[in-house]
Short mmCIF file of C-alpha atoms in Angstrom, two decimals:
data_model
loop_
_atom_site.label_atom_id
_atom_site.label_comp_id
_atom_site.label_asym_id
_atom_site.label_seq_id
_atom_site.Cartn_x
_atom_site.Cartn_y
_atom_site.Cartn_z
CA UNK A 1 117.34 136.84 91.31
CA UNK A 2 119.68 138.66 93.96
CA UNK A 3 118.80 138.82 97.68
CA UNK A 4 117.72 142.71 97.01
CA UNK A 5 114.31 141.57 94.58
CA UNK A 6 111.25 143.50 96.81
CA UNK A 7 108.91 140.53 97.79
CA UNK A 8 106.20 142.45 96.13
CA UNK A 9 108.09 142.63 92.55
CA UNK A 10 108.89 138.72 92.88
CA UNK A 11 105.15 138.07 93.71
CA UNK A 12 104.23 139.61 90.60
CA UNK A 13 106.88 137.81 88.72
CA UNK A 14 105.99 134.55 90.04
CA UNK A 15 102.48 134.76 91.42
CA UNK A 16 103.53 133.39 95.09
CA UNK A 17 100.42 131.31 96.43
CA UNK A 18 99.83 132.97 99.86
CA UNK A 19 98.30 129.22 101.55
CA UNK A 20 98.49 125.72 100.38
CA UNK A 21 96.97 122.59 101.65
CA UNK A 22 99.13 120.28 103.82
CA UNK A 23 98.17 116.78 105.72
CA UNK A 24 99.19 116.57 108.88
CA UNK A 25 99.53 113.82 111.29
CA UNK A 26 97.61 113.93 114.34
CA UNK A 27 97.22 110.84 116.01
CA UNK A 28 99.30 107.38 115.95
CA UNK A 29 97.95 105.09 114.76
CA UNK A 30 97.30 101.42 116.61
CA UNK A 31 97.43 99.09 114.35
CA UNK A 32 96.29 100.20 110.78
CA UNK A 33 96.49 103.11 110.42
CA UNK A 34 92.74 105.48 109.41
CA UNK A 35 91.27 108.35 108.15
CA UNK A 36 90.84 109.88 111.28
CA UNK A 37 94.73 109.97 112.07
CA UNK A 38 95.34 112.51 109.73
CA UNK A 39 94.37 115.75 109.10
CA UNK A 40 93.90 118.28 105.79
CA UNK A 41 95.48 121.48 106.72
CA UNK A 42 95.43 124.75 104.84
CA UNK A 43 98.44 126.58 105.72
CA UNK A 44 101.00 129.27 104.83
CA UNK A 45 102.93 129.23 101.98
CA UNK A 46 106.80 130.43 102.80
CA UNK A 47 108.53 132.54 99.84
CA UNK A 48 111.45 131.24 99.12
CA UNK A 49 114.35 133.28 100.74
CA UNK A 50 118.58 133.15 99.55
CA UNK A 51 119.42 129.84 98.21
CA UNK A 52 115.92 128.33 98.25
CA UNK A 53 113.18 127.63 95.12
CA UNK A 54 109.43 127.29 95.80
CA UNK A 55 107.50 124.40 93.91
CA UNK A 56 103.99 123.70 93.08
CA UNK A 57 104.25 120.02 93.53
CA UNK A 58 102.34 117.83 90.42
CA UNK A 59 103.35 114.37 91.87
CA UNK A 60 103.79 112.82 95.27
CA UNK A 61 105.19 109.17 96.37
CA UNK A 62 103.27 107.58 99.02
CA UNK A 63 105.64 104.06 100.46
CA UNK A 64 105.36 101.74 102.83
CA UNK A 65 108.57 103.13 105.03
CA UNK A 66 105.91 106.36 105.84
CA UNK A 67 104.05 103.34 108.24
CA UNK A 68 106.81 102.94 109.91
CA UNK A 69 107.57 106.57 111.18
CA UNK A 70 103.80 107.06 112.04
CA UNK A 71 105.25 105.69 115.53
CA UNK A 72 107.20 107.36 118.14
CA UNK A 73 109.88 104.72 117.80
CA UNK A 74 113.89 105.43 117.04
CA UNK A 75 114.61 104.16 113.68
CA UNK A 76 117.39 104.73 110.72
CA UNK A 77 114.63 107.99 109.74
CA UNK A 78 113.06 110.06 112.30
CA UNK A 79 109.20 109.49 113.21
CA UNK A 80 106.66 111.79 111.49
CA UNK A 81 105.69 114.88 114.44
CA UNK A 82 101.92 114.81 115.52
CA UNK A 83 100.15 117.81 114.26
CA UNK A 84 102.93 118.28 111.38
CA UNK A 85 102.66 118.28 108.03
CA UNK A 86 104.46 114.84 107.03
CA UNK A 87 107.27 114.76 103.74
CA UNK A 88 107.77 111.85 101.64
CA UNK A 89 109.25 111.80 97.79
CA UNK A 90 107.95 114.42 94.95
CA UNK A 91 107.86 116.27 91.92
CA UNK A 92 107.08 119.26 90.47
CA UNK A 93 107.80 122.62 89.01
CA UNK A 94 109.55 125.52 90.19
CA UNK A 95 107.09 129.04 90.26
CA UNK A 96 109.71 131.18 92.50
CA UNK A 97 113.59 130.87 92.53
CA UNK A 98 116.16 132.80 94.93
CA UNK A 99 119.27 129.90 93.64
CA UNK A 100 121.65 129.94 91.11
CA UNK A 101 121.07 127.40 88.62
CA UNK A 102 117.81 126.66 89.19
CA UNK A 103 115.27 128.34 86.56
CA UNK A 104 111.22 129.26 87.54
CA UNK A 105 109.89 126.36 85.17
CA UNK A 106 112.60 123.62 85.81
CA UNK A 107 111.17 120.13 86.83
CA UNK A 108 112.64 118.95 90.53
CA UNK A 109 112.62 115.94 92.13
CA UNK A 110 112.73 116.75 96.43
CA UNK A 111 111.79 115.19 99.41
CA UNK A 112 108.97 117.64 100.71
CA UNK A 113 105.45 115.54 99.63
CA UNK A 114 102.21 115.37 101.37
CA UNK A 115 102.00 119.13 100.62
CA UNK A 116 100.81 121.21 97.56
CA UNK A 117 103.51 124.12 97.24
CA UNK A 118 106.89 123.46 99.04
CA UNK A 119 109.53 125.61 99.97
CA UNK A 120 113.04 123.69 99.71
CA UNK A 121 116.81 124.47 99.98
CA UNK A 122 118.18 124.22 96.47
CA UNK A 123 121.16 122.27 97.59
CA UNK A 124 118.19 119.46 98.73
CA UNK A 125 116.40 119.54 95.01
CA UNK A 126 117.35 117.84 91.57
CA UNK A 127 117.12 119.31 88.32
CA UNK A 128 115.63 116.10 86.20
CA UNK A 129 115.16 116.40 82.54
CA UNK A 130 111.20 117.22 81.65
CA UNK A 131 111.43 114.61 78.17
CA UNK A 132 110.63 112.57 80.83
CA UNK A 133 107.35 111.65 82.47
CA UNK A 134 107.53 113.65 85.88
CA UNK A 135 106.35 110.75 87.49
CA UNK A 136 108.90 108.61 86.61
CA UNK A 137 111.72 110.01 88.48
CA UNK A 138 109.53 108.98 91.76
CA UNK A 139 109.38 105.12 90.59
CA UNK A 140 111.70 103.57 88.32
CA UNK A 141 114.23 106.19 87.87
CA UNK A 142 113.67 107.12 91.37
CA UNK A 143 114.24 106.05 94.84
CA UNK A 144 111.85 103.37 93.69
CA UNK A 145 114.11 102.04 91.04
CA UNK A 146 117.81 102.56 92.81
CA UNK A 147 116.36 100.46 95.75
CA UNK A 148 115.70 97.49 93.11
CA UNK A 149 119.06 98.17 91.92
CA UNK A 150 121.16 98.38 94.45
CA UNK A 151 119.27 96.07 96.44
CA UNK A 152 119.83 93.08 93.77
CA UNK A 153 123.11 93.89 92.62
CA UNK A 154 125.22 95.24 95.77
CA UNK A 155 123.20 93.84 98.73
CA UNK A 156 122.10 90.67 97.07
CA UNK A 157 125.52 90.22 94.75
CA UNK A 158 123.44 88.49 92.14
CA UNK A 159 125.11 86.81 89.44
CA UNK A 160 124.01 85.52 86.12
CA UNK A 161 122.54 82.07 86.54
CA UNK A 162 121.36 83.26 90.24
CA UNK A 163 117.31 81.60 90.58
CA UNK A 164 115.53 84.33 92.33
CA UNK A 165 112.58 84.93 94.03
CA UNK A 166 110.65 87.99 95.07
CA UNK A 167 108.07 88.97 97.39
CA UNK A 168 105.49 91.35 97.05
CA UNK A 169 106.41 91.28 93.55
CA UNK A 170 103.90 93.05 91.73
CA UNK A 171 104.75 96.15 93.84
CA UNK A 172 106.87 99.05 92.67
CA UNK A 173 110.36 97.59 94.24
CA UNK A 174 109.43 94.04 93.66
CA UNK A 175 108.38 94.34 90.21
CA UNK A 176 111.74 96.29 89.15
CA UNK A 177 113.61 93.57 90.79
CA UNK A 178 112.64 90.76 89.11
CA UNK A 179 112.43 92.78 85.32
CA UNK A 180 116.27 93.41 86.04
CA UNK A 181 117.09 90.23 87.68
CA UNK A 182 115.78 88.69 84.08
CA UNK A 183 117.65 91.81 82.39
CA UNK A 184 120.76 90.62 84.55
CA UNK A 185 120.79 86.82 83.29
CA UNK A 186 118.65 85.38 86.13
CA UNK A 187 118.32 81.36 85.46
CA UNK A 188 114.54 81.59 86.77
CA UNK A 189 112.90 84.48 88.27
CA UNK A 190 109.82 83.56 89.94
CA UNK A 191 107.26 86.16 92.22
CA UNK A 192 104.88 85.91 94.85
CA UNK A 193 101.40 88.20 94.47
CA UNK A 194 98.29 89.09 96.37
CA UNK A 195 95.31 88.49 92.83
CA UNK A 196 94.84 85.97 90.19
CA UNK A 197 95.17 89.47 88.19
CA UNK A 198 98.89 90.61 89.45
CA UNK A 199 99.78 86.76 89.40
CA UNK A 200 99.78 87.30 85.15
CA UNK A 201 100.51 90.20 85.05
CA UNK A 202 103.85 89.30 86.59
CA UNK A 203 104.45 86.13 84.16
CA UNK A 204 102.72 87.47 80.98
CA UNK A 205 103.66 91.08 81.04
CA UNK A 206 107.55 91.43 83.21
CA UNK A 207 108.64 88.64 82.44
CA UNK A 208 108.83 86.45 85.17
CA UNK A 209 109.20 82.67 85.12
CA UNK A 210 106.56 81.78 87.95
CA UNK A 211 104.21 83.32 90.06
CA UNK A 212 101.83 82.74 92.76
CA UNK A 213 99.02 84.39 94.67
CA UNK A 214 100.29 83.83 98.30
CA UNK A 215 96.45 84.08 99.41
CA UNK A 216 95.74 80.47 98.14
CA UNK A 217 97.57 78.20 100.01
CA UNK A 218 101.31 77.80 102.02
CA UNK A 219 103.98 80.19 100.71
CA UNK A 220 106.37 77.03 101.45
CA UNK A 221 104.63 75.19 99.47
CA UNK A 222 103.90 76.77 96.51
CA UNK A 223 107.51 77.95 96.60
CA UNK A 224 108.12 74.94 96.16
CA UNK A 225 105.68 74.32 93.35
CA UNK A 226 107.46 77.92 91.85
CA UNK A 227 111.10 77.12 92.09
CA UNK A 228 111.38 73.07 92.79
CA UNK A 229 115.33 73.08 92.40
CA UNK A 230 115.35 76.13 94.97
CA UNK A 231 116.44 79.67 94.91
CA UNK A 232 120.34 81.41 95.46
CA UNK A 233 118.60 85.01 95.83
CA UNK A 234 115.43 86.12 97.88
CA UNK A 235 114.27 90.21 97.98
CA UNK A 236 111.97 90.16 100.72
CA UNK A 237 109.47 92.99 100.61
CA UNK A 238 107.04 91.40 102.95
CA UNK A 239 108.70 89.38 105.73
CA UNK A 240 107.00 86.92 108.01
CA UNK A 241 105.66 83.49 106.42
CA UNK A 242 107.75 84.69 103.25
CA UNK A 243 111.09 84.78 104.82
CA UNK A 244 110.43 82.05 106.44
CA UNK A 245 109.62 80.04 103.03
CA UNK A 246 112.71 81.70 101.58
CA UNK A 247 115.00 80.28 103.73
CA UNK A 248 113.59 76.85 103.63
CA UNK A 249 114.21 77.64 100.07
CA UNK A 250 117.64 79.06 99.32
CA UNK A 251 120.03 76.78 98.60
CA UNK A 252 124.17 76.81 100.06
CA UNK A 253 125.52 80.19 99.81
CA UNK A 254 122.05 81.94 99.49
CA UNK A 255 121.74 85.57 100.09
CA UNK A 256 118.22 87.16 101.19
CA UNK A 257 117.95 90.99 101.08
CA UNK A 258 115.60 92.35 103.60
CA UNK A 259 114.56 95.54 101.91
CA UNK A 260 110.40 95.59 104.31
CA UNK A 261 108.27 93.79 106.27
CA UNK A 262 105.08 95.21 104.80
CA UNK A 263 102.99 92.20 106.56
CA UNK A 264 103.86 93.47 109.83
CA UNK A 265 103.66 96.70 109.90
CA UNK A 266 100.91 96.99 111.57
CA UNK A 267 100.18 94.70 113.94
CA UNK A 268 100.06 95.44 117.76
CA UNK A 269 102.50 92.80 118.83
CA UNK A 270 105.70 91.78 118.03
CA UNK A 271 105.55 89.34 115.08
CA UNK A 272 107.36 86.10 115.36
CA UNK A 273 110.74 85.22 113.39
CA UNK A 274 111.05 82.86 111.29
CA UNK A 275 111.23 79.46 112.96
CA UNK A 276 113.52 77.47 110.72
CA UNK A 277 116.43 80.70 111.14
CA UNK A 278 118.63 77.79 112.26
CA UNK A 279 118.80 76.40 108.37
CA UNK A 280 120.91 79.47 108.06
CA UNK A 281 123.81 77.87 109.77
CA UNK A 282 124.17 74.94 107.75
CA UNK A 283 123.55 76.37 104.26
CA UNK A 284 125.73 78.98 104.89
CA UNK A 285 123.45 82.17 104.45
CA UNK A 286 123.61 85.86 104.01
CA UNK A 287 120.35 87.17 105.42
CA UNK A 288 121.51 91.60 105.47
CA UNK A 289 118.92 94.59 105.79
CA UNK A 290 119.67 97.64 103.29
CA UNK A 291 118.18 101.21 103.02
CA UNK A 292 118.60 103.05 100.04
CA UNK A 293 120.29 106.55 101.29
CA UNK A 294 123.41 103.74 102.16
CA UNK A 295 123.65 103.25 97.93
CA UNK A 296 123.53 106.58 95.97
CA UNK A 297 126.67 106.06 95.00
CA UNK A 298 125.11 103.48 92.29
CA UNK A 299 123.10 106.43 90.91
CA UNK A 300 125.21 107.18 87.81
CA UNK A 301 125.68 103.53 87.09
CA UNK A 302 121.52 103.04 87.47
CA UNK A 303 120.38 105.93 85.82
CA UNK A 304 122.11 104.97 82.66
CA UNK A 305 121.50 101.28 82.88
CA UNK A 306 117.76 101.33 83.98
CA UNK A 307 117.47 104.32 81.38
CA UNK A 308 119.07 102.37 78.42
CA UNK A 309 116.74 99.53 79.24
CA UNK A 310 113.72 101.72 79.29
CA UNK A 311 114.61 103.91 76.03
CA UNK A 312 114.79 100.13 74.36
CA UNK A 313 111.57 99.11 75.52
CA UNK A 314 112.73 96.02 77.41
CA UNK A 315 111.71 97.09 80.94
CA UNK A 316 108.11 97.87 82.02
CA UNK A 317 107.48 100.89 84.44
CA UNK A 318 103.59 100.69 85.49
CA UNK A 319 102.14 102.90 88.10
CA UNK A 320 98.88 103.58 89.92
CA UNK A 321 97.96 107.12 90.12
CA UNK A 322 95.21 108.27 92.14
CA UNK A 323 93.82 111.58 90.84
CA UNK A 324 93.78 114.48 93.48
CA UNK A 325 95.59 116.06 96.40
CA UNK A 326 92.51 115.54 98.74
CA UNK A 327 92.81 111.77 98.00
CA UNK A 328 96.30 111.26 99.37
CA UNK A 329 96.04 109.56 102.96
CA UNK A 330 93.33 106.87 100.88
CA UNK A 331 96.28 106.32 98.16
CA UNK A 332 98.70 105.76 101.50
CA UNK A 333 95.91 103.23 102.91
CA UNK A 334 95.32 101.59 99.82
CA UNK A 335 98.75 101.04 99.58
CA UNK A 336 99.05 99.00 102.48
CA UNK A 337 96.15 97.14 101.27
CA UNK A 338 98.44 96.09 98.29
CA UNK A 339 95.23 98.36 96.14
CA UNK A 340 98.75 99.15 94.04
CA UNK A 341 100.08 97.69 90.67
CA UNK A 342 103.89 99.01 90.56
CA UNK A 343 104.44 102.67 91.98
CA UNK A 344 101.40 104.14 94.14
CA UNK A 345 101.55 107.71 93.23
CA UNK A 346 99.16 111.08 94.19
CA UNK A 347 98.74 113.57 90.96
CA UNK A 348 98.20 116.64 92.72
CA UNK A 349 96.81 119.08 90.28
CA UNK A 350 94.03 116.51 88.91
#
């Protein structure tokens, strides 16, 4: 469609929505976050102008980065505005196109969420094949997925015969890490959970060696229990008492990938380190942050490894969708409940 189309005859065409609903920050929160610091907005939809596709979004990722830039605070991503509709990870389908190569119909993966019709710069969309569930290009062939990755493999520099350990490993990170760590040639691969219920799931269903429900009793300990000869690899997802049971745990040469902190996200004060960080002189270890924009160069490499594993059957992708557009901020709050089992995603048009 050339920049000369009359808005009227592309309306027609496409049947342009005119308003869409949009949440909105509007307060920061203190703590944990609620209800009441967000806001349902119905607001104008933009028609897309050169070089830009409109979507009617079907699915959208809520994580537990989004906490983090609910504060005013300088970080690696900017902070969410108040009284601005927030953006997070989606999918959906193009009903209005003013860019070449991108068809009214196509499926597109983007970065505009939290909204029901988004107008996005084609350059900043990908064209994903629609064989596919939509959904799955938001968790394990998604950001979701690359993070596991690309977290294990270049941060982590695992190597067959590595004894792992991951945190929060029922979530949609953790439980990609450890199905690919086993994938990978892992000598043990062993999880920590917050129910009895994820607890099997982990060891009956992905495939991991051990688990443990880090509500009933020490971490340290039952580490211990998990993994008696130790661990050479830790993916932290969760921080505090885990790290800190990690590093009592990793043996010479250990590596421990600090991909969140979900424990302390929101708390008021500054949480405490871990109090044995001195063990990290002696035994030699590699204790490094990542963030997942820093690794899209693994993309090709993931998509067709993680893909061939999936087309085989020999990896599990499991999400939790909650049903509704009205019911996002409660899917974002439920997530930091750890109310997920793998990916927490929104279906918009329930």
């Amino acid at each position: 469609m050339n920049d000369e189309v009359k808005e009227d005859d592309m309306a027609e065409q496409t049947q342009t929505p005119t308003t869409g609903r949009e949440w909105h920050l509007v307060a920061r929160p203190d703590g944990w976050p609620v209800p009441e610091d967000f806001a349902l907005v119905e607001a104008p939809v933009q028609a897309p102008g050169p070089g830009q596709i409109l979507v009617r979004n079907e699915y959208l990722s809520v994580d537990p980065y989004m906490r983090g830039r609910m504060n005013d605070v300088k970080s690696y991503t900017p902070p969410f505005r108040l009284g601005a509709v927030m953006d997070g990870g989606a999918v959906g389908r193009v009903i209005a196109s003013r860019a070449d190569g991108v068809a009214v119909g196509d499926a597109v993966l983007h970065g505009l969420g939290w909204r029901e019709y988004a107008t996005v710069d084609a350059t900043a969309a990908v064209v994903v094949d629609p064989a596919l569930p939509l959904q799955s290009y938001l968790g394990v062939l998604g950001m979701t997925g690359l993070t596991a990755y690309a977290g294990l493999l270049d941060v982590g520099s695992f190597k067959e015969g590595d004894a792992v350990f991951v945190s929060g490993a029922a979530g949609a990170v953790g439980s990609m890490v450890g199905q690919i760590a086993r994938l990978r040639g892992a000598s043990r691969v062993v999880g920590s959970a917050g129910s009895p219920e994820k607890v099997r799931r982990l060891t009956e269903e992905l495939g991991f060696d051990a688990a443990f429900d880090y509500h009933q009793g020490p971490i340290a300990e039952q580490l211990a229990k998990a993994a008696p000869e130790g661990i050479d690899l830790y993916f932290d997802n969760v921080g505090g008492e885990h790290l800190e049971a990690a590093i009592g745990a990793l043996r010479l040469r250990g590596r421990a990938v600090l991909c969140g902190a979900i424990a302390q996200y929101n708390n008021t004060a500054p949480a405490a380190g871990p109090r044995n960080l001195a063990l990290a002189i002696g035994k030699r270890l590699r204790l490094e942050g990542m963030i997942v924009g820093d690794h899209y160069g693994l993309q090709p490499q993931f998509v067709a490894e993680v893909g061939g594993w999936l087309a085989e059957g020999k990896l599990v992708s499991e999400d939790t969708v909650v049903e509704g557009f009205d019911q996002a901020v409660e899917a974002f709050l439920g997530l930091l409940r750890g109310a997920n089992t793998g990916k927490m995603l929104v279906h918009v048009n329930s």
